[in-house]
Amino acid sequence: MTMIQALRSAMDEMLARDSNVVVYGEDVGYFGGVFRCTEGLQAKYGKNRVFDAPITESGIVGAGVGMAAYGLRPVVEVQFADYVYPALDQIMSEAARLRYRSAGDFTAPMVIRMPCGGGIYGGQTHSQSPEALFTHTCGIRTVMPSNPYDAKGMLIAAIENNDPVVFLEPKRLYNGPFDGHHDKPVVPWSKHALGEVPDGHYTVPLESAKVVREGKDVTVIAYGTMVYVAEAAAQETGVDAEILDLRSLWPLDLPSIVKSVQKTGRCVVVHEATKTSGFGAELLALVQEHCFYHLEAPIERVAGWDIPYPHAQEWSYFPGPGRVGEALKKVMEA
Amino acid sequence: MSKPKGPAKSASKGPGKGKLRLTVPEPSARPGEKTDFSFLKLSKAGEVARPAPDCAYEDTITLKDTLIRVLDEEHQAVGPWNPKASVDELRQGLRLMMLTRTFDSRLVIAQRQKKTSFYMQSLGEEAIGVGQAMSINQDDMCFTSYRQQNILITRGMPLVEMMNQIYSNTADPLKGRQLPIMYSSKKYGFFSISGNLGTQYVQAVGWAMASAIKQDTRISTAWIGDGATAEADFYTALVFAQVYNAPVILNVVNNQWAISTFQAIAGGTSATFAARGVGMGIASLRVDGNDYLAVLAASRWAAERARNNNGPTLIEWVSYRAGPHSTSDDPSKYRPADDWQRFPLGDPIVRLSKHLISLGAWSEQEHQSVQAELEAQVLAAQKEAEQNGTLISGEQRTAADMFDDVYEHMPAHLVAQRQQLGV
């Protein structure tokens, strides 16, 4: 399966298993989503379960909070993560805090799906990675898969979880893995082991990171598209990097990070989002707090520049394997 | 070479009448002056027609500029909106309104005594929540703002429990996490109050949609003030309610004031708030919020409409915020001190009691004795609640309650932070 098919399969599975699951968003119903992630679901489950929504992100999320308070499990879509901002009040002030402020009386078991990330010539408003807004918000789970197998298992886990989950989908990975080499043809998921996705129900537990490449020299903490960029950088520099796909951004799998960095003694954090106050800053702080006496070199951070995502300068902005490779060599020289 | 020309003049637009100027609406009176209440579009009691509750929204278009009223100047119930409520129902409503007002005044004193940090009265607006709560079922869900304590009181939440929340004491059901009066009670169909204005309005619509999705029979009620209608979620809610024909009552309590801001700043005087509803294709009523019988009639109409799949109703309740916005507010700095006495729709408690007196079902004497009884009831509840602590007594929820319920299960980072605090 592609990641698109895997996500659709997760929603199909959960719509079939749980009559409280409902799926809606802009163009999600009849048309099946602008990325085809919900294709055929309305025909299969009816307009009562899968439907089109007006163009109002705060309405989509806000109505979802009300539905969740009733007892449904809404899986709502924001067409691009770049367009989540009108819904931030509903996510941060409401969904995230409902359980806390009502002492558990009301809860918001909902999933907010949003395609994110760049590398597609999306320009300023089709490329952003706003994960730090959500990791900074108490009460929300923020997750991002990097392959079809994880995408399905994590989406099922997110739908079954009783906390509100922001589910970020790197649209650059929808049809195949991407290592940042934009000049080479993209290989589809059908030729990748992680494109093998079981048909039925399975989960990938939240708060679990995965070592995607074992190594002894340096730990690379990455997620989303950057997992493949880091793999390419390790391959091309010859640095024996251990690459950790974080998968769940917050709450996260701290023991896996600590175990790896204590083994390698070096760490590079990579993300597409802009650098300052990005999620990488939190990862750096955690590694510094928990692994200080094991560190052989300062922790490096490779991120998007602190500018709005540009159009023509896409590959100067996107932290590709060249920039990640330089960071790998730099920590090894220290 | 010809001389450079200035910007070309647009022939079609003409020269205008000089410089443009910004309009900033003002109330007709400030402290020391007298409000001119002619901006209120009033109708005579009994004058406004009553379409059938299953009517098309178009049949309510004219109702956006009129005012549904039942009680006339002689305190008689007249016209097609007369709910024909029984004397017992009216006596019960009056009692609940009086209880709300008594509760409020007691808690304002408690705040002045520093037993709690904060309180908000609903003085003058008691009829609206009581009347609507009496018109819907106990298992319908109410998504309120912070000024519908009368709904909780009507639905029978023990006063002690409400006070425990206000005192953030050891028995506070919300474990000391919420500002006083931000109640939450699933048991009493009262959704968790948020400080963020307007957010609950679209949530109420979502709840109603869920009820429709599950082919349930329950409806929801949404509540917002005049000021908060300017929030985006107000319009978002109206769009969702209309598009999905959600079984919801969309209440706008127009008490004329948003803290210090007159409702004209929310856009309420050029077009009524009811006009927003019909503009979106939603059946809309504009009702005398201080006329308990009109509140009953309009709420029953809207509930019947919602329950029969005829869709949402927006109701603008015209009332007046008689008290300060909150215990942190001093209205004498921005409006006339005697404004409420001059408000044309009067006091809902006085009006209902006079109606009952005219029916021979109430008396000044009974009013006094019921008032004394309610004061004793509130005082007893207060004494009981204060056994569990107040801000002064220092018996409060402890830090040990602070880390729970952020997530369903406490994640590792919160376990670590809790251990760091040593609780």
Coordinates of N, CA and C in Angstrom, one line a residue, chain A residues 19-20 22 24 48-49 51-54 56 58-72 86 89-90 93-107 137-141 161-164 207 250-252, chain B residues 141 143 173-175 177-178 182 184-187 190-200 202-207 209-216 218 232-233 236 239-240 243-244 401-409 411-413:
Chain A
S19 N -18.9 1.9 15.6 CA -20.0 2.7 15.0 C -19.9 4.1 15.5
N20 N -19.1 4.4 16.5 CA -18.9 5.8 16.9 C -17.9 6.6 16.1
V22 N -16.6 8.6 13.2 CA -17.1 9.4 12.1 C -15.9 10.1 11.4
Y24 N -14.9 13.3 8.8 CA -15.3 14.4 7.9 C -14.3 15.5 7.8
N48 N -23.9 9.6 6.8 CA -24.0 9.8 8.3 C -22.6 9.6 9.0
R49 N -21.7 8.8 8.3 CA -20.5 8.5 9.0 C -19.3 9.2 8.3
F51 N -18.5 12.5 5.7 CA -19.2 13.6 5.0 C -18.3 14.8 4.8
D52 N -18.8 15.6 3.8 CA -18.1 16.9 3.5 C -18.5 17.9 4.5
A53 N -17.5 18.8 4.8 CA -17.7 19.9 5.8 C -17.5 21.3 5.1
P54 N -18.1 22.3 5.7 CA -17.8 23.7 5.2 C -16.4 24.0 5.4
T56 N -14.3 25.7 7.2 CA -14.0 26.4 8.5 C -13.3 25.4 9.4
S58 N -12.0 25.9 12.4 CA -12.4 26.0 13.8 C -13.8 25.3 13.9
G59 N -14.6 25.3 12.9 CA -15.9 24.6 12.9 C -15.7 23.1 12.9
I60 N -14.8 22.7 12.0 CA -14.5 21.2 11.9 C -14.0 20.7 13.2
V61 N -13.0 21.3 13.8 CA -12.5 20.8 15.0 C -13.5 21.1 16.2
G62 N -14.1 22.3 16.2 CA -15.0 22.6 17.3 C -16.2 21.6 17.3
A63 N -16.8 21.4 16.2 CA -17.9 20.4 16.1 C -17.4 19.0 16.6
G64 N -16.2 18.7 16.2 CA -15.6 17.4 16.6 C -15.5 17.3 18.1
V65 N -15.1 18.4 18.8 CA -15.0 18.4 20.3 C -16.4 18.1 20.9
G66 N -17.5 18.7 20.3 CA -18.8 18.5 20.7 C -19.3 17.0 20.5
M67 N -18.9 16.5 19.3 CA -19.3 15.1 19.0 C -18.5 14.2 20.0
A68 N -17.3 14.5 20.2 CA -16.5 13.6 21.1 C -17.1 13.7 22.5
A69 N -17.5 14.8 22.9 CA -18.1 15.0 24.3 C -19.4 14.1 24.3
Y70 N -20.1 14.0 23.2 CA -21.3 13.2 23.2 C -21.0 11.7 23.3
G71 N -19.8 11.3 22.7 CA -19.4 9.9 22.8 C -19.0 9.3 21.5
L72 N -18.9 10.2 20.5 CA -18.4 9.7 19.2 C -16.9 9.7 19.2
P86 N -6.8 28.7 12.1 CA -8.1 29.1 12.6 C -8.7 28.1 13.6
D89 N -7.6 27.7 18.5 CA -8.4 28.0 19.8 C -9.1 26.7 20.2
Q90 N -9.7 26.0 19.2 CA -10.5 24.8 19.5 C -9.5 23.7 19.9
S93 N -7.3 25.4 23.4 CA -8.1 25.9 24.6 C -9.2 24.8 24.9
E94 N -9.6 24.0 24.0 CA -10.7 23.1 24.2 C -10.4 21.7 24.2
A95 N -10.0 21.1 23.0 CA -9.8 19.7 23.0 C -8.7 19.3 23.9
A96 N -7.6 20.1 24.0 CA -6.5 19.7 24.8 C -6.8 19.7 26.3
R97 N -7.7 20.6 26.7 CA -7.9 20.9 28.1 C -9.2 20.3 28.7
L98 N -10.0 19.7 27.8 CA -11.4 19.3 28.3 C -11.3 18.3 29.4
R99 N -10.5 17.3 29.3 CA -10.4 16.3 30.3 C -9.9 16.9 31.6
Y100 N -8.9 17.8 31.5 CA -8.3 18.4 32.7 C -9.3 19.3 33.4
R101 N -9.9 20.2 32.7 CA -10.7 21.2 33.3 C -12.0 20.7 33.8
S102 N -12.5 19.5 33.3 CA -13.7 18.9 33.8 C -13.4 17.7 34.8
A103 N -12.1 17.6 35.1 CA -11.7 16.5 36.0 C -12.1 15.1 35.5
G104 N -12.0 15.0 34.2 CA -12.3 13.7 33.6 C -13.8 13.5 33.2
D105 N -14.7 14.5 33.5 CA -16.1 14.3 33.3 C -16.4 14.3 31.8
F106 N -15.7 15.2 31.1 CA -15.9 15.2 29.6 C -14.5 15.0 29.0
T107 N -14.5 14.3 27.9 CA -13.2 14.0 27.2 C -13.4 14.2 25.7
T137 N 1.6 22.2 23.6 CA 0.2 22.3 24.2 C 0.0 21.1 25.1
C138 N -0.2 21.3 26.4 CA -0.5 20.2 27.3 C -1.8 19.6 27.0
G139 N -1.8 18.2 27.0 CA -3.1 17.5 26.8 C -3.3 17.0 25.4
I140 N -2.4 17.3 24.5 CA -2.5 16.8 23.1 C -1.4 15.8 22.9
R141 N -1.7 14.8 22.1 CA -0.7 13.9 21.5 C -0.4 14.3 20.1
N161 N -7.2 5.8 20.9 CA -6.7 6.4 22.1 C -7.7 7.4 22.6
N162 N -7.8 7.6 23.9 CA -8.9 8.5 24.5 C -8.4 9.9 24.6
D163 N -7.2 10.2 24.2 CA -6.7 11.6 24.2 C -6.8 12.2 22.8
P164 N -7.0 13.5 22.7 CA -7.0 14.1 21.4 C -5.6 14.0 20.7
E207 N 3.9 6.7 21.6 CA 5.1 6.8 22.5 C 6.1 5.7 22.3
W250 N 5.2 14.0 20.9 CA 4.9 14.3 22.3 C 3.6 13.7 22.7
P251 N 3.5 13.0 23.8 CA 4.6 12.5 24.6 C 5.4 11.5 23.8
L252 N 6.7 11.5 24.1 CA 7.7 10.7 23.3 C 8.3 9.5 24.0
Chain B
M141 N -28.3 18.4 26.4 CA -27.0 18.9 26.9 C -27.0 20.4 26.6
F143 N -24.7 23.8 26.5 CA -23.3 24.4 26.4 C -23.4 25.8 26.7
P173 N -15.5 19.5 42.9 CA -15.6 18.4 41.9 C -14.5 18.6 40.8
L174 N -14.1 19.8 40.5 CA -13.1 20.0 39.5 C -11.7 20.1 40.0
K175 N -11.5 19.7 41.3 CA -10.2 19.5 41.9 C -9.4 20.7 42.0
R177 N -8.9 23.0 39.8 CA -8.2 23.4 38.6 C -8.8 24.6 37.9
Q178 N -10.1 24.8 38.2 CA -10.8 25.8 37.4 C -11.1 27.1 38.2
M182 N -16.7 28.3 36.8 CA -16.5 27.5 35.5 C -17.0 26.1 35.7
S184 N -18.8 22.3 35.6 CA -18.9 21.2 34.6 C -19.6 20.1 35.3
S185 N -20.7 19.6 34.6 CA -21.4 18.5 35.2 C -22.1 17.7 34.1
K186 N -21.5 16.5 33.8 CA -22.2 15.7 32.8 C -23.5 15.2 33.4
K187 N -23.5 14.9 34.7 CA -24.7 14.4 35.3 C -25.9 15.3 35.2
F190 N -24.6 19.6 31.7 CA -24.1 21.0 31.7 C -22.6 20.9 31.3
F191 N -22.3 21.3 30.1 CA -21.0 21.1 29.5 C -20.0 22.0 30.2
S192 N -18.8 21.5 30.3 CA -17.6 22.2 31.0 C -17.5 23.6 30.4
I193 N -17.5 24.6 31.3 CA -17.4 26.0 30.9 C -15.9 26.3 30.6
S194 N -15.7 27.0 29.5 CA -14.3 27.4 29.2 C -14.3 28.9 29.3
G195 N -13.1 29.5 29.6 CA -12.9 30.9 29.6 C -12.9 31.5 28.3
N196 N -12.6 30.7 27.2 CA -12.5 31.2 25.9 C -13.9 31.4 25.3
L197 N -14.2 32.6 25.0 CA -15.6 32.9 24.6 C -16.0 32.3 23.2
G198 N -17.2 31.8 23.1 CA -17.7 31.4 21.8 C -17.4 30.0 21.4
T199 N -16.4 29.4 22.0 CA -15.9 28.1 21.6 C -17.0 27.0 21.8
Q200 N -17.8 27.2 22.8 CA -18.8 26.2 23.1 C -20.0 26.2 22.2
V202 N -20.1 26.2 18.8 CA -20.0 25.2 17.7 C -19.9 23.8 18.3
Q203 N -19.3 23.7 19.5 CA -19.3 22.4 20.1 C -20.8 21.9 20.4
A204 N -21.6 22.8 20.8 CA -23.1 22.4 21.0 C -23.7 21.9 19.7
V205 N -23.3 22.5 18.6 CA -23.8 22.1 17.3 C -23.2 20.7 17.0
G206 N -22.0 20.5 17.3 CA -21.4 19.1 17.1 C -22.0 18.1 17.9
W207 N -22.4 18.4 19.1 CA -23.1 17.5 20.0 C -24.4 17.1 19.4
M209 N -25.3 17.3 16.3 CA -25.0 16.5 15.1 C -24.8 15.0 15.5
A210 N -24.0 14.8 16.6 CA -23.7 13.5 17.0 C -25.0 12.8 17.4
S211 N -25.9 13.5 18.1 CA -27.2 13.0 18.5 C -28.0 12.5 17.3
A212 N -27.9 13.4 16.2 CA -28.6 13.0 14.9 C -27.9 11.8 14.3
I213 N -26.6 11.8 14.3 CA -25.9 10.7 13.7 C -26.3 9.4 14.3
K214 N -26.4 9.4 15.7 CA -26.8 8.2 16.4 C -28.3 8.0 16.5
Q215 N -29.1 8.8 15.7 CA -30.5 8.7 15.7 C -31.1 8.6 17.1
D216 N -30.5 9.5 18.0 CA -30.9 9.7 19.3 C -32.2 10.6 19.3
R218 N -32.2 13.2 21.8 CA -31.7 14.4 22.6 C -31.3 15.5 21.7
A232 N -15.5 34.4 15.9 CA -15.7 33.6 14.6 C -16.5 32.4 14.9
D233 N -16.3 31.8 16.1 CA -17.0 30.5 16.3 C -18.6 30.7 16.3
T236 N -19.3 30.2 12.6 CA -19.0 28.8 12.4 C -20.1 27.9 12.8
V239 N -23.2 28.2 10.6 CA -23.0 27.5 9.3 C -23.3 26.0 9.5
F240 N -22.6 25.5 10.5 CA -22.7 24.0 10.8 C -24.2 23.7 11.1
V243 N -26.3 23.9 7.8 CA -25.9 23.0 6.8 C -26.4 21.6 7.2
Y244 N -26.2 21.2 8.4 CA -26.5 19.8 8.8 C -27.9 19.7 9.6
D401 N -3.3 16.9 43.3 CA -4.4 16.7 42.3 C -4.1 17.4 40.9
M402 N -2.9 18.0 40.9 CA -2.6 18.9 39.8 C -2.2 18.2 38.5
F403 N -1.6 17.0 38.6 CA -1.0 16.4 37.4 C -2.0 15.4 36.7
D404 N -3.0 15.0 37.4 CA -4.0 14.1 36.8 C -4.8 14.7 35.7
D405 N -5.3 13.8 34.8 CA -6.4 14.2 33.9 C -5.9 15.1 32.7
V406 N -4.5 15.3 32.7 CA -4.0 16.1 31.5 C -4.2 15.1 30.3
Y407 N -3.8 13.9 30.5 CA -4.1 12.8 29.6 C -4.9 11.7 30.3
E408 N -5.4 10.7 29.6 CA -6.1 9.6 30.3 C -5.2 8.9 31.3
H409 N -4.0 8.6 30.8 CA -3.0 8.0 31.6 C -1.8 8.9 31.7
P411 N 1.5 10.5 31.4 CA 2.8 10.1 30.7 C 4.0 10.3 31.6
A412 N 5.1 9.7 31.1 CA 6.3 9.6 31.9 C 6.8 11.0 32.3
H413 N 6.7 12.0 31.4 CA 7.2 13.3 31.8 C 6.4 14.0 32.9

